Amino acid sequence: MGQPRSIVILTGAGISAESGIDTFRSAGGLWEQHRVEDVATPEGFARNPNLVLNFYDMRRAALANVAPNPAHEALARLERAFAGELLLVTQNVDDLHERGGSARVLHMHGELKSALCTACEMRSPWHGSMIDRPPCPVCRAPMLRPDVVWFGEMPYEMGRIYRALESCDLFVSIGTSGAVYPAAGFVQEARAAGARCLELNLERSEGSRFFHETRLGPASVLVPEWVEEVLSRAAE
Ligand code: BV8
């Protein structure tokens, strides 16, 4: 493949695993510790808001004990050095891409460090806890919820993502099991638009058959190698 002109990158929990953040489906992962329907659905929040607010307060607080790894840092290098179009889409709600140096990150499933007010629907940066029902920074109503996309809810910026998938010539998926839609369908969108599709993952995913190439291994090794390849080819 010649020099890519426009790249879309999709990341999942696997890129943050080596930073010490639990993935979802691995042994002992988040979905083994908590029932998805209890902590990651609007119905679960309505049924038991304290359980949900506490779940996300814990994950938000835990961000202070982790740091970006070489995979996050390599993607930030690519963002700075790549002359073409680049869109970094993440399913992750952690802030490790930004702390790794990426300036433009599209969090399609929201962010732990953001609050969504269910009264005025405004989103505000949020670093503390929500269990004590603090007032919304905009309307002062004590009606905040985690600004994350729960199952059954529409992910953020789907129009922008589909437009980028339709015009990219390289789609790269990093550290995701391909189990959750619409993210799991992006490879087929990109492939249908003629893009080359590359998967970097610890193990084959549910969507591996749709990729032209799958490289197996830890993200902290595979991602810096791949970024070097792209940037060295650009320099030729
Ligand atoms: C929606 C935020 C309407 C909260 C999350 C079509 C078919 C079937 C079902 C559906 C469908 N369309 C919609 C659905 C329903 C549902 C869905 O997909 N259900 C699944 C379970 C079947 N989807 C929805 O409800 C979505 N909304 O569809 O709205 C709509 C319709 C059309 C168009 C637009 C909208 C909303 C889903 C979002 C839910 N919120 N997160 C929170 O974080 O608490 S999902 C959450 O789980 C993550 O964000 C992520 O998306 C997913 C976890 O997946 P991964 O990140 O991949 O993590 P996982 O643990 O599974 O895998 C880790 C991988 O990394 C593994 O492969 C492992 O091998 C690898 N790995 C591990 N270590 C390393 C590594 N790789 C490299 N290096 C390592 N060191």
Coordinates of C-alpha atoms and ligand atoms in Angstrom, one line a residue:
M1 CA 0.0 0.0 0.0
G2 CA 1.4 3.4 -1.0
Q3 CA 1.3 6.4 1.4
P4 CA -2.1 6.6 3.1
R5 CA -3.9 10.0 2.5
S6 CA -6.6 9.7 5.1
I7 CA -6.6 7.5 8.2
V8 CA -9.4 6.6 10.6
I9 CA -8.3 4.9 13.9
L10 CA -10.7 3.1 16.3
T11 CA -9.4 2.2 19.8
G12 CA -11.0 0.1 22.5
A13 CA -10.2 -1.0 26.1
G14 CA -7.2 -3.0 24.9
I15 CA -5.1 0.1 24.3
S16 CA -5.5 1.1 28.0
A17 CA -5.0 -2.4 29.4
E18 CA -1.3 -2.1 29.8
S19 CA -1.9 1.2 31.7
G20 CA -3.8 -0.8 34.3
I21 CA -7.4 -0.1 33.3
D22 CA -9.6 -3.2 33.3
T23 CA -11.0 -4.2 29.9
F24 CA -14.6 -5.3 29.7
R25 CA -14.7 -8.9 28.5
S26 CA -11.5 -10.3 29.8
A27 CA -11.4 -12.7 32.8
G28 CA -12.1 -10.5 35.9
G29 CA -12.9 -7.7 33.5
L30 CA -15.5 -4.9 34.2
W31 CA -18.4 -6.9 32.9
E32 CA -17.6 -9.8 35.3
Q33 CA -17.6 -7.5 38.3
H34 CA -20.8 -5.7 37.3
R35 CA -24.0 -6.6 35.4
V36 CA -24.1 -4.4 32.2
E37 CA -27.8 -3.9 32.5
D38 CA -27.4 -2.6 36.1
V39 CA -24.5 -0.1 35.5
A40 CA -24.5 0.8 31.8
T41 CA -28.1 1.3 30.8
P42 CA -30.6 4.2 31.3
E43 CA -33.0 1.6 32.9
G44 CA -30.3 0.6 35.4
F45 CA -29.7 4.2 36.3
A46 CA -33.4 4.8 36.9
R47 CA -33.6 1.6 39.0
N48 CA -30.6 2.3 41.2
P49 CA -28.8 5.6 40.6
N50 CA -26.5 5.3 43.6
L51 CA -25.1 2.0 42.2
V52 CA -24.4 3.6 38.8
L53 CA -23.0 6.9 40.2
N54 CA -20.7 5.0 42.5
F55 CA -19.5 2.7 39.6
Y56 CA -18.5 5.7 37.6
D57 CA -17.2 7.7 40.5
M58 CA -14.8 4.8 41.3
R59 CA -13.6 4.6 37.6
R60 CA -13.1 8.4 37.5
A61 CA -11.1 8.4 40.7
A62 CA -9.0 5.5 39.5
L63 CA -7.7 7.6 36.6
A64 CA -5.4 9.3 39.0
N65 CA -3.5 6.0 39.5
V66 CA -2.8 5.2 35.8
A67 CA -0.7 6.7 33.1
P68 CA -0.7 6.6 29.2
N69 CA 1.5 3.8 27.7
P70 CA 3.7 3.8 24.5
A71 CA 0.6 3.0 22.4
H72 CA -1.1 6.2 23.4
E73 CA 2.1 8.2 23.0
A74 CA 2.8 6.8 19.5
L75 CA -0.7 7.8 18.3
A76 CA 0.0 11.4 19.6
R77 CA 3.3 11.3 17.6
L78 CA 1.3 10.3 14.5
E79 CA -1.2 13.1 15.0
R80 CA 1.7 15.7 15.2
A81 CA 3.7 14.3 12.2
F82 CA 1.2 12.9 9.7
A83 CA 0.4 15.3 6.9
G84 CA -2.8 13.6 5.7
E85 CA -6.3 13.4 7.3
L86 CA -6.4 11.6 10.6
L87 CA -9.4 10.9 12.8
L88 CA -8.9 9.2 16.2
V89 CA -12.2 7.6 17.4
T90 CA -12.2 5.9 20.8
Q91 CA -14.8 3.8 22.6
N92 CA -12.9 4.4 25.8
V93 CA -14.1 6.9 28.4
D94 CA -10.7 7.3 30.0
D95 CA -8.5 10.3 29.4
L96 CA -5.3 8.5 28.4
H97 CA -5.2 9.5 24.8
E98 CA -5.3 13.2 25.8
R99 CA -2.7 12.6 28.5
G100 CA -0.6 10.7 26.0
G101 CA -0.5 13.9 23.9
S102 CA -3.4 13.5 21.4
A103 CA -5.1 16.8 20.9
R104 CA -8.0 15.6 18.7
V105 CA -9.8 12.6 20.2
L106 CA -13.4 11.7 19.4
H107 CA -15.0 9.9 22.4
M108 CA -17.9 8.2 20.7
H109 CA -19.0 6.7 24.1
G110 CA -18.4 9.8 26.2
E111 CA -15.9 10.6 28.9
L112 CA -15.5 9.9 32.7
K113 CA -14.2 13.4 33.1
S114 CA -17.5 15.0 31.8
A115 CA -20.9 15.4 33.4
L116 CA -24.3 15.5 31.6
C117 CA -27.1 17.3 33.2
T118 CA -30.5 15.5 32.9
A119 CA -32.3 18.8 33.5
C120 CA -30.6 21.3 31.0
E121 CA -28.8 18.5 29.0
M122 CA -25.6 20.6 29.1
R123 CA -22.2 18.8 29.3
S124 CA -19.6 20.1 31.7
P125 CA -16.0 19.0 32.5
W126 CA -16.2 17.0 35.7
H127 CA -13.3 15.7 37.9
G128 CA -15.0 14.9 41.3
S129 CA -17.8 12.5 42.4
M130 CA -21.5 12.7 41.7
I131 CA -22.9 10.4 44.4
D132 CA -23.8 13.5 46.7
R133 CA -25.8 15.0 43.8
P134 CA -23.7 18.1 43.3
P135 CA -25.4 21.0 41.4
C136 CA -25.0 21.3 37.6
P137 CA -22.4 24.0 36.8
V138 CA -24.9 25.5 34.2
C139 CA -28.4 25.3 35.7
R140 CA -27.6 24.4 39.3
A141 CA -30.0 21.5 39.3
P142 CA -28.8 18.4 41.3
M143 CA -29.5 16.3 38.3
L144 CA -26.1 15.2 36.9
R145 CA -25.3 11.8 35.4
P146 CA -22.0 10.4 34.0
D147 CA -21.5 11.7 30.4
V148 CA -21.1 8.3 29.0
V149 CA -23.2 6.5 26.3
W150 CA -25.1 3.6 27.8
F151 CA -26.5 0.6 25.9
G152 CA -29.5 1.7 23.9
E153 CA -28.3 5.3 23.6
M154 CA -26.9 6.9 20.5
P155 CA -23.2 7.3 20.4
Y156 CA -21.7 10.8 19.9
E157 CA -20.9 12.3 16.5
M158 CA -22.0 9.3 14.4
G159 CA -22.4 11.6 11.3
R160 CA -18.8 12.8 11.4
I161 CA -17.5 9.3 11.9
Y162 CA -19.4 7.8 9.0
R163 CA -18.3 10.7 6.7
A164 CA -14.6 10.0 7.7
L165 CA -15.1 6.2 7.1
E166 CA -16.5 6.9 3.6
S167 CA -13.5 8.9 2.6
C168 CA -10.6 7.2 4.4
D169 CA -8.1 4.9 2.6
L170 CA -6.8 3.3 5.7
F171 CA -8.8 2.1 8.7
V172 CA -6.9 0.8 11.8
S173 CA -8.6 -0.9 14.8
I174 CA -6.6 -1.2 18.0
G175 CA -7.5 -3.1 21.2
T176 CA -11.1 -3.9 20.6
S177 CA -13.1 -7.1 20.6
G178 CA -15.6 -6.0 18.0
A179 CA -18.5 -7.0 20.2
V180 CA -20.3 -3.6 20.5
Y181 CA -22.2 -1.8 17.7
P182 CA -22.2 0.6 15.9
A183 CA -18.3 0.6 16.5
A184 CA -18.0 -3.0 15.5
G185 CA -19.5 -2.2 12.1
F186 CA -17.0 0.5 11.2
V187 CA -14.6 -2.0 9.5
Q188 CA -17.3 -3.1 7.1
E189 CA -18.2 0.6 6.3
A190 CA -14.5 1.4 5.6
R191 CA -13.9 -1.7 3.6
A192 CA -17.1 -1.0 1.5
A193 CA -15.6 2.5 0.8
G194 CA -12.4 0.8 -0.6
A195 CA -10.1 1.4 2.5
R196 CA -7.4 -1.0 3.5
C197 CA -8.3 -2.4 7.0
L198 CA -5.6 -3.2 9.6
E199 CA -6.3 -4.8 13.0
L200 CA -3.8 -4.5 15.9
N201 CA -5.0 -6.7 18.8
L202 CA -3.8 -9.1 21.5
E203 CA -6.1 -11.8 20.0
R204 CA -8.4 -12.2 17.0
S205 CA -11.6 -10.3 17.4
E206 CA -15.2 -10.9 16.4
G207 CA -14.5 -8.8 13.2
S208 CA -11.1 -10.1 12.3
R209 CA -12.4 -11.7 9.0
F210 CA -13.2 -8.2 7.7
F211 CA -9.7 -7.0 8.0
H212 CA -7.0 -7.2 5.2
E213 CA -4.4 -7.7 7.9
T214 CA -4.4 -8.7 11.6
R215 CA -1.3 -8.3 13.7
L216 CA -1.4 -10.0 17.1
G217 CA 0.4 -8.7 20.1
P218 CA 0.4 -6.0 22.9
A219 CA -0.6 -2.5 21.8
S220 CA 2.4 -1.0 23.5
V221 CA 4.6 -2.9 20.9
L222 CA 2.4 -3.1 17.8
V223 CA 1.2 0.6 17.7
P224 CA 4.7 2.3 17.9
E225 CA 5.9 -0.2 15.2
W226 CA 3.0 0.7 12.9
V227 CA 3.4 4.4 13.5
E228 CA 7.1 4.2 12.6
E229 CA 6.2 2.4 9.4
V230 CA 3.7 5.1 8.4
L231 CA 6.0 8.0 9.3
S232 CA 9.1 6.5 7.7
R233 CA 7.2 5.7 4.5
A234 CA 6.0 9.4 4.5
A235 CA 9.6 10.5 4.8
E236 CA 10.7 8.4 1.7
Ligands
BV8_1 C1 -26.9 2.0 19.8 C2 -19.5 3.4 27.7 C3 -28.6 3.0 18.5 C4 -19.9 3.1 29.1 C5 -20.1 1.5 26.2 C6 -26.4 -4.5 16.2 C7 -26.3 -5.9 16.5 C8 -26.4 -6.3 17.8 C9 -26.6 -5.4 18.9 C10 -26.7 -4.0 18.6 C11 -26.6 -3.6 17.2 N1 -26.8 -2.3 17.2 C12 -26.9 -1.9 18.5 C13 -26.9 -2.9 19.4 C14 -27.0 -2.9 20.8 C15 -25.7 -2.5 21.6 C16 -24.7 -3.6 21.3 O1 -23.8 -3.4 20.5 N2 -24.8 -4.6 22.1 C17 -23.8 -5.7 22.0 C18 -23.4 -6.1 23.4 C19 -24.3 -6.8 21.2 N3 -25.2 -1.2 21.1 C20 -25.7 -0.1 21.7 O2 -26.6 -0.1 22.5 C21 -25.1 1.2 21.3 N4 -26.1 2.2 20.9 O3 -26.8 1.1 19.1 O4 -27.8 3.1 19.6 C22 -27.8 3.3 17.2 C23 -28.1 2.5 16.1 C24 -27.4 2.8 14.9 C25 -26.4 3.8 14.8 C26 -26.2 4.5 15.9 C27 -26.9 4.2 17.2 C28 -24.3 1.9 22.4 C29 -23.2 1.1 22.8 C30 -22.3 1.9 23.8 C31 -22.4 1.4 25.2 N5 -21.3 2.0 26.1 N6 -19.2 2.2 27.0 C32 -18.8 2.5 29.9 O5 -17.6 2.5 29.4 O6 -19.1 2.1 31.1 S1 -19.6 0.1 25.4 C33 -18.1 -0.4 26.1 O7 -18.0 -1.8 25.9 C34 -16.9 0.2 25.5 O8 -17.0 1.6 25.2 C35 -16.7 -0.6 24.3 O9 -17.5 -0.1 23.2 C36 -17.2 -2.0 24.7 C37 -16.1 -2.8 25.2 O10 -15.5 -3.3 24.1 P1 -13.8 -3.2 23.9 O11 -13.4 -1.8 24.2 O12 -13.5 -3.8 22.7 O13 -13.3 -4.0 25.2 P2 -13.3 -5.6 25.4 O14 -13.0 -5.9 26.8 O15 -14.6 -6.2 24.8 O16 -12.1 -6.1 24.4 C38 -10.8 -5.7 24.7 C39 -10.0 -6.2 23.5 O17 -8.7 -5.7 23.6 C40 -9.9 -7.7 23.3 O18 -10.1 -8.1 22.0 C41 -8.5 -8.1 23.8 O19 -8.0 -9.1 23.1 C42 -7.8 -6.8 23.4 N7 -6.6 -6.5 24.3 C43 -6.5 -6.7 25.7 N8 -5.3 -6.3 26.1 C44 -4.6 -5.8 25.0 C45 -5.5 -5.9 23.9 N9 -5.1 -5.6 22.6 C46 -3.8 -5.0 22.5 N10 -3.0 -4.9 23.6 C47 -3.3 -5.3 24.8 N11 -2.5 -5.1 25.8

